[in-house]
């Protein structure tokens, strides 16, 4: 079992594993401690009656720069969703899709009732800085809600599509998130099509764990750079603490 490391990372969730992989690439030795019996944190996949069931709302956008740097996206075999959204309202289900990537959904998009010229122009005005991210650092940042107001984004497109969608992505419905950050997210959604890995969302943290520690299934024996299980993690902490 390893007794020393330059850095001790607590938690083998996605953030901890990304941190460990980045540090190892920089030439530092790392030990990752995880209290649970597997890696991934909230990104977990259960097998139920032969079906892969991800816990919670989980999608992976291959356009995220950090994913491209840290993961092997081809190996995940992403199963992509259609590039669009379905909106449930009192009159039924409306579909809004990217006409370039999903041309077959163009008729449904035109019938959605959300394509008002004034609202589309305002939304384009708001999103324009995302096309040139360098512009985002040249102006003072503000909140998402304030930026939408300033651009004149209003009406059903904002209330029934944009705000609910972003609330789900950001886990924040207050509108107080940085407008610059949200524009960068929108840029990623325009540049990539989210999906889920063929083996479930947990295959992403498991892949990162392999990069950091080799086969993560051997971590119960406390070999390598990743130690899982409360008892094993505490043992490593005691040994590292006892060295000084």
mmCIF file of C-alpha atoms in Angstrom:
data_model
loop_
_atom_site.group_PDB
_atom_site.id
_atom_site.type_symbol
_atom_site.label_atom_id
_atom_site.label_comp_id
_atom_site.label_asym_id
_atom_site.label_seq_id
_atom_site.Cartn_x
_atom_site.Cartn_y
_atom_site.Cartn_z
ATOM 1 C CA UNK A 1 0.000 0.000 0.000
ATOM 2 C CA UNK A 2 1.227 3.488 -0.816
ATOM 3 C CA UNK A 3 2.325 5.522 2.199
ATOM 4 C CA UNK A 4 3.117 8.877 0.627
ATOM 5 C CA UNK A 5 1.780 11.308 -1.942
ATOM 6 C CA UNK A 6 2.171 14.934 -2.908
ATOM 7 C CA UNK A 7 -1.586 15.498 -2.676
ATOM 8 C CA UNK A 8 -4.415 13.762 -0.818
ATOM 9 C CA UNK A 9 -7.811 14.145 -2.522
ATOM 10 C CA UNK A 10 -10.862 13.409 -0.375
ATOM 11 C CA UNK A 11 -13.783 12.114 -2.425
ATOM 12 C CA UNK A 12 -13.859 10.164 -5.689
ATOM 13 C CA UNK A 13 -16.772 12.029 -7.185
ATOM 14 C CA UNK A 14 -16.355 13.689 -10.542
ATOM 15 C CA UNK A 15 -14.662 16.773 -9.054
ATOM 16 C CA UNK A 16 -12.202 14.733 -6.981
ATOM 17 C CA UNK A 17 -11.281 12.445 -9.874
ATOM 18 C CA UNK A 18 -10.870 15.369 -12.272
ATOM 19 C CA UNK A 19 -8.643 17.073 -9.697
ATOM 20 C CA UNK A 20 -6.536 13.925 -9.268
ATOM 21 C CA UNK A 21 -6.151 13.405 -13.019
ATOM 22 C CA UNK A 22 -5.099 17.022 -13.514
ATOM 23 C CA UNK A 23 -2.561 16.814 -10.694
ATOM 24 C CA UNK A 24 -1.071 13.555 -12.014
ATOM 25 C CA UNK A 25 -0.724 15.074 -15.454
ATOM 26 C CA UNK A 26 1.224 17.882 -13.789
ATOM 27 C CA UNK A 27 3.664 15.326 -12.399
ATOM 28 C CA UNK A 28 2.388 15.075 -8.817
ATOM 29 C CA UNK A 29 1.625 11.857 -6.981
ATOM 30 C CA UNK A 30 -1.935 11.588 -5.676
ATOM 31 C CA UNK A 31 -3.972 9.410 -3.329
ATOM 32 C CA UNK A 32 -7.774 9.633 -3.606
ATOM 33 C CA UNK A 33 -9.895 8.576 -0.618
ATOM 34 C CA UNK A 34 -13.542 7.571 -1.074
ATOM 35 C CA UNK A 35 -15.908 6.581 1.753
ATOM 36 C CA UNK A 36 -18.327 4.651 -0.465
ATOM 37 C CA UNK A 37 -17.733 1.289 -2.110
ATOM 38 C CA UNK A 38 -17.478 2.739 -5.617
ATOM 39 C CA UNK A 39 -16.507 5.933 -7.384
ATOM 40 C CA UNK A 40 -18.774 8.546 -8.901
ATOM 41 C CA UNK A 41 -20.470 10.352 -6.030
ATOM 42 C CA UNK A 42 -23.894 11.366 -7.342
ATOM 43 C CA UNK A 43 -23.107 9.918 -10.767
ATOM 44 C CA UNK A 44 -24.230 6.358 -10.062
ATOM 45 C CA UNK A 45 -25.767 3.679 -12.267
ATOM 46 C CA UNK A 46 -27.766 0.740 -10.900
ATOM 47 C CA UNK A 47 -28.657 -2.431 -12.788
ATOM 48 C CA UNK A 48 -32.328 -3.258 -12.200
ATOM 49 C CA UNK A 49 -33.734 -6.377 -13.873
ATOM 50 C CA UNK A 50 -31.112 -6.070 -16.578
ATOM 51 C CA UNK A 51 -31.750 -2.363 -17.209
ATOM 52 C CA UNK A 52 -29.173 0.381 -16.604
ATOM 53 C CA UNK A 53 -30.789 3.024 -14.386
ATOM 54 C CA UNK A 54 -28.928 6.277 -13.755
ATOM 55 C CA UNK A 55 -29.741 8.017 -10.489
ATOM 56 C CA UNK A 56 -31.281 11.428 -11.031
ATOM 57 C CA UNK A 57 -31.061 13.747 -14.025
ATOM 58 C CA UNK A 58 -27.826 12.852 -15.792
ATOM 59 C CA UNK A 59 -26.583 13.869 -19.234
ATOM 60 C CA UNK A 60 -23.092 14.420 -20.610
ATOM 61 C CA UNK A 61 -22.342 17.188 -23.088
ATOM 62 C CA UNK A 62 -19.280 16.293 -25.199
ATOM 63 C CA UNK A 63 -18.714 19.979 -25.953
ATOM 64 C CA UNK A 64 -17.642 20.793 -22.385
ATOM 65 C CA UNK A 65 -13.920 21.723 -22.608
ATOM 66 C CA UNK A 66 -12.994 19.948 -19.350
ATOM 67 C CA UNK A 67 -14.511 16.681 -20.568
ATOM 68 C CA UNK A 68 -12.516 16.871 -23.767
ATOM 69 C CA UNK A 69 -9.325 17.392 -21.775
ATOM 70 C CA UNK A 70 -9.855 14.718 -19.127
ATOM 71 C CA UNK A 71 -11.973 11.920 -20.590
ATOM 72 C CA UNK A 72 -11.933 9.569 -23.561
ATOM 73 C CA UNK A 73 -15.320 10.505 -25.009
ATOM 74 C CA UNK A 74 -15.169 7.945 -27.820
ATOM 75 C CA UNK A 75 -14.748 5.143 -25.295
ATOM 76 C CA UNK A 76 -17.931 6.224 -23.482
ATOM 77 C CA UNK A 77 -19.984 5.490 -26.623
ATOM 78 C CA UNK A 78 -22.437 8.309 -25.963
ATOM 79 C CA UNK A 79 -26.055 7.731 -26.959
ATOM 80 C CA UNK A 80 -27.129 11.216 -27.983
ATOM 81 C CA UNK A 81 -30.531 12.810 -27.568
ATOM 82 C CA UNK A 82 -32.231 14.841 -30.279
ATOM 83 C CA UNK A 83 -30.991 18.443 -30.360
ATOM 84 C CA UNK A 84 -34.101 20.069 -28.977
ATOM 85 C CA UNK A 85 -36.601 20.210 -26.136
ATOM 86 C CA UNK A 86 -40.156 19.040 -25.569
ATOM 87 C CA UNK A 87 -42.363 21.427 -23.599
ATOM 88 C CA UNK A 88 -45.426 20.171 -21.744
ATOM 89 C CA UNK A 89 -48.224 22.715 -21.375
ATOM 90 C CA UNK A 90 -52.007 22.814 -21.009
ATOM 91 C CA UNK A 91 -52.532 22.311 -24.735
ATOM 92 C CA UNK A 92 -50.287 19.250 -24.980
ATOM 93 C CA UNK A 93 -46.648 18.748 -25.972
ATOM 94 C CA UNK A 94 -44.674 21.243 -28.046
ATOM 95 C CA UNK A 95 -41.330 20.477 -29.691
ATOM 96 C CA UNK A 96 -38.532 22.965 -30.343
ATOM 97 C CA UNK A 97 -35.527 21.554 -32.189
ATOM 98 C CA UNK A 98 -32.412 22.701 -33.989
ATOM 99 C CA UNK A 99 -33.478 22.695 -37.664
ATOM 100 C CA UNK A 100 -29.912 22.103 -38.854
ATOM 101 C CA UNK A 101 -29.272 19.036 -36.698
ATOM 102 C CA UNK A 102 -32.863 17.752 -36.545
ATOM 103 C CA UNK A 103 -34.488 18.747 -39.862
ATOM 104 C CA UNK A 104 -37.168 16.066 -39.457
ATOM 105 C CA UNK A 105 -38.486 17.992 -36.452
ATOM 106 C CA UNK A 106 -38.806 21.283 -38.337
ATOM 107 C CA UNK A 107 -42.581 20.935 -38.965
ATOM 108 C CA UNK A 108 -43.219 20.286 -35.262
ATOM 109 C CA UNK A 109 -41.001 23.238 -34.322
ATOM 110 C CA UNK A 110 -42.904 25.562 -36.640
ATOM 111 C CA UNK A 111 -46.182 24.412 -35.085
ATOM 112 C CA UNK A 112 -44.929 24.886 -31.514
ATOM 113 C CA UNK A 113 -46.291 28.377 -31.125
ATOM 114 C CA UNK A 114 -43.037 29.659 -29.632
ATOM 115 C CA UNK A 115 -41.454 31.118 -32.765
ATOM 116 C CA UNK A 116 -42.413 34.766 -32.358
ATOM 117 C CA UNK A 117 -40.096 37.036 -34.341
ATOM 118 C CA UNK A 118 -39.705 39.644 -31.589
ATOM 119 C CA UNK A 119 -38.829 37.016 -28.966
ATOM 120 C CA UNK A 120 -36.399 35.219 -31.279
ATOM 121 C CA UNK A 121 -34.600 38.463 -32.129
ATOM 122 C CA UNK A 122 -34.291 39.331 -28.427
ATOM 123 C CA UNK A 123 -32.977 35.854 -27.616
ATOM 124 C CA UNK A 124 -30.404 36.115 -30.408
ATOM 125 C CA UNK A 125 -29.341 39.493 -29.032
ATOM 126 C CA UNK A 126 -28.847 37.963 -25.588
ATOM 127 C CA UNK A 127 -26.935 34.906 -26.887
ATOM 128 C CA UNK A 128 -24.708 36.775 -29.353
ATOM 129 C CA UNK A 129 -21.773 37.286 -26.911
ATOM 130 C CA UNK A 130 -21.540 33.479 -26.525
ATOM 131 C CA UNK A 131 -20.403 33.248 -30.144
ATOM 132 C CA UNK A 132 -17.265 35.189 -29.204
ATOM 133 C CA UNK A 133 -16.417 34.250 -25.586
ATOM 134 C CA UNK A 134 -13.582 36.777 -25.422
ATOM 135 C CA UNK A 135 -16.262 39.476 -25.365
ATOM 136 C CA UNK A 136 -17.674 38.141 -22.115
ATOM 137 C CA UNK A 137 -14.644 39.327 -20.151
ATOM 138 C CA UNK A 138 -14.763 42.840 -21.596
ATOM 139 C CA UNK A 139 -18.068 43.845 -20.032
ATOM 140 C CA UNK A 140 -19.203 43.751 -16.394
ATOM 141 C CA UNK A 141 -21.029 40.540 -15.561
ATOM 142 C CA UNK A 142 -24.580 40.554 -14.271
ATOM 143 C CA UNK A 143 -27.221 38.008 -13.292
ATOM 144 C CA UNK A 144 -29.026 35.815 -15.781
ATOM 145 C CA UNK A 145 -32.379 37.459 -15.051
ATOM 146 C CA UNK A 146 -30.985 40.978 -15.439
ATOM 147 C CA UNK A 147 -29.247 40.112 -18.705
ATOM 148 C CA UNK A 148 -32.448 38.654 -20.173
ATOM 149 C CA UNK A 149 -34.360 41.779 -19.145
ATOM 150 C CA UNK A 150 -31.706 44.019 -20.688
ATOM 151 C CA UNK A 151 -31.850 42.105 -23.988
ATOM 152 C CA UNK A 152 -35.655 42.294 -24.033
ATOM 153 C CA UNK A 153 -36.163 38.528 -23.741
ATOM 154 C CA UNK A 154 -39.713 38.032 -22.501
ATOM 155 C CA UNK A 155 -42.936 36.227 -23.286
ATOM 156 C CA UNK A 156 -43.683 32.508 -23.431
ATOM 157 C CA UNK A 157 -40.308 31.599 -24.920
ATOM 158 C CA UNK A 158 -38.615 32.869 -21.783
ATOM 159 C CA UNK A 159 -41.200 31.766 -19.200
ATOM 160 C CA UNK A 160 -42.057 28.323 -20.563
ATOM 161 C CA UNK A 161 -38.874 27.212 -22.346
ATOM 162 C CA UNK A 162 -35.686 29.065 -21.518
ATOM 163 C CA UNK A 163 -36.074 29.625 -17.767
ATOM 164 C CA UNK A 164 -37.325 26.087 -16.919
ATOM 165 C CA UNK A 165 -34.603 24.535 -19.068
ATOM 166 C CA UNK A 166 -31.815 26.595 -17.505
ATOM 167 C CA UNK A 167 -33.211 26.010 -14.003
ATOM 168 C CA UNK A 168 -32.779 22.270 -14.588
ATOM 169 C CA UNK A 169 -29.262 22.640 -15.983
ATOM 170 C CA UNK A 170 -28.106 25.069 -13.284
ATOM 171 C CA UNK A 171 -30.121 23.649 -10.373
ATOM 172 C CA UNK A 172 -31.084 27.266 -9.714
ATOM 173 C CA UNK A 173 -34.412 28.869 -10.573
ATOM 174 C CA UNK A 174 -33.668 32.241 -8.957
ATOM 175 C CA UNK A 175 -32.093 33.820 -12.044
ATOM 176 C CA UNK A 176 -29.106 34.926 -9.954
ATOM 177 C CA UNK A 177 -26.513 32.801 -11.781
ATOM 178 C CA UNK A 178 -23.756 34.653 -13.655
ATOM 179 C CA UNK A 179 -24.991 35.642 -17.105
ATOM 180 C CA UNK A 180 -21.491 35.117 -18.519
ATOM 181 C CA UNK A 181 -21.389 31.565 -17.217
ATOM 182 C CA UNK A 182 -24.837 30.767 -18.638
ATOM 183 C CA UNK A 183 -23.838 32.131 -22.039
ATOM 184 C CA UNK A 184 -20.813 29.820 -22.043
ATOM 185 C CA UNK A 185 -23.125 26.903 -21.227
ATOM 186 C CA UNK A 186 -25.404 27.882 -24.092
ATOM 187 C CA UNK A 187 -22.363 27.941 -26.364
ATOM 188 C CA UNK A 188 -21.616 24.337 -25.337
ATOM 189 C CA UNK A 189 -25.193 23.261 -26.009
ATOM 190 C CA UNK A 190 -25.031 24.828 -29.459
ATOM 191 C CA UNK A 191 -21.727 23.062 -30.158
ATOM 192 C CA UNK A 192 -22.515 19.616 -28.767
ATOM 193 C CA UNK A 193 -25.399 17.204 -28.396
ATOM 194 C CA UNK A 194 -25.826 15.834 -24.845
ATOM 195 C CA UNK A 195 -26.267 12.126 -24.305
ATOM 196 C CA UNK A 196 -25.654 9.265 -21.896
ATOM 197 C CA UNK A 197 -22.857 6.649 -22.058
ATOM 198 C CA UNK A 198 -23.822 3.213 -23.363
ATOM 199 C CA UNK A 199 -22.849 1.652 -20.010
ATOM 200 C CA UNK A 200 -24.594 4.295 -17.876
ATOM 201 C CA UNK A 201 -23.457 7.645 -16.557
ATOM 202 C CA UNK A 202 -21.206 6.083 -13.899
ATOM 203 C CA UNK A 203 -18.907 4.871 -16.645
ATOM 204 C CA UNK A 204 -17.507 8.421 -16.815
ATOM 205 C CA UNK A 205 -16.177 8.546 -13.218
ATOM 206 C CA UNK A 206 -15.081 4.910 -13.508
ATOM 207 C CA UNK A 207 -13.063 5.818 -16.581
ATOM 208 C CA UNK A 208 -11.413 8.703 -14.747
ATOM 209 C CA UNK A 209 -10.673 6.367 -11.835
ATOM 210 C CA UNK A 210 -8.905 3.990 -14.222
ATOM 211 C CA UNK A 211 -6.742 6.847 -15.465
ATOM 212 C CA UNK A 212 -5.843 7.753 -11.874
ATOM 213 C CA UNK A 213 -5.490 4.371 -10.185
ATOM 214 C CA UNK A 214 -5.696 1.568 -12.673
ATOM 215 C CA UNK A 215 -8.526 -0.933 -12.176
ATOM 216 C CA UNK A 216 -10.724 0.692 -9.493
ATOM 217 C CA UNK A 217 -12.229 -2.683 -8.607
ATOM 218 C CA UNK A 218 -9.000 -3.514 -6.773
ATOM 219 C CA UNK A 219 -9.201 -0.531 -4.431
ATOM 220 C CA UNK A 220 -10.561 -2.595 -1.526
ATOM 221 C CA UNK A 221 -7.045 -3.989 -1.142
ATOM 222 C CA UNK A 222 -5.723 -0.421 -0.842
ATOM 223 C CA UNK A 223 -3.417 -0.755 -3.826
ATOM 224 C CA UNK A 224 -2.652 2.097 -6.172
ATOM 225 C CA UNK A 225 -3.780 5.699 -5.895
ATOM 226 C CA UNK A 226 -7.487 5.265 -5.064
ATOM 227 C CA UNK A 227 -8.747 3.849 -1.777
ATOM 228 C CA UNK A 228 -12.462 3.189 -1.327
ATOM 229 C CA UNK A 229 -14.486 2.206 1.701
ATOM 230 C CA UNK A 230 -14.636 4.031 5.035
ATOM 231 C CA UNK A 231 -12.388 1.583 6.889
ATOM 232 C CA UNK A 232 -9.677 1.574 4.216
ATOM 233 C CA UNK A 233 -9.787 5.358 3.874
ATOM 234 C CA UNK A 234 -9.436 5.845 7.623
ATOM 235 C CA UNK A 235 -6.491 3.450 7.682
ATOM 236 C CA UNK A 236 -4.657 5.487 5.062
ATOM 237 C CA UNK A 237 -5.416 8.709 6.922
ATOM 238 C CA UNK A 238 -3.985 7.236 10.136
ATOM 239 C CA UNK A 239 -0.834 6.075 8.369
ATOM 240 C CA UNK A 240 -0.322 9.391 6.559
ATOM 241 C CA UNK A 241 -0.962 11.305 9.772
ATOM 242 C CA UNK A 242 1.409 9.104 11.727
ATOM 243 C CA UNK A 243 4.329 9.804 9.419
ATOM 244 C CA UNK A 244 4.809 13.320 10.770
#
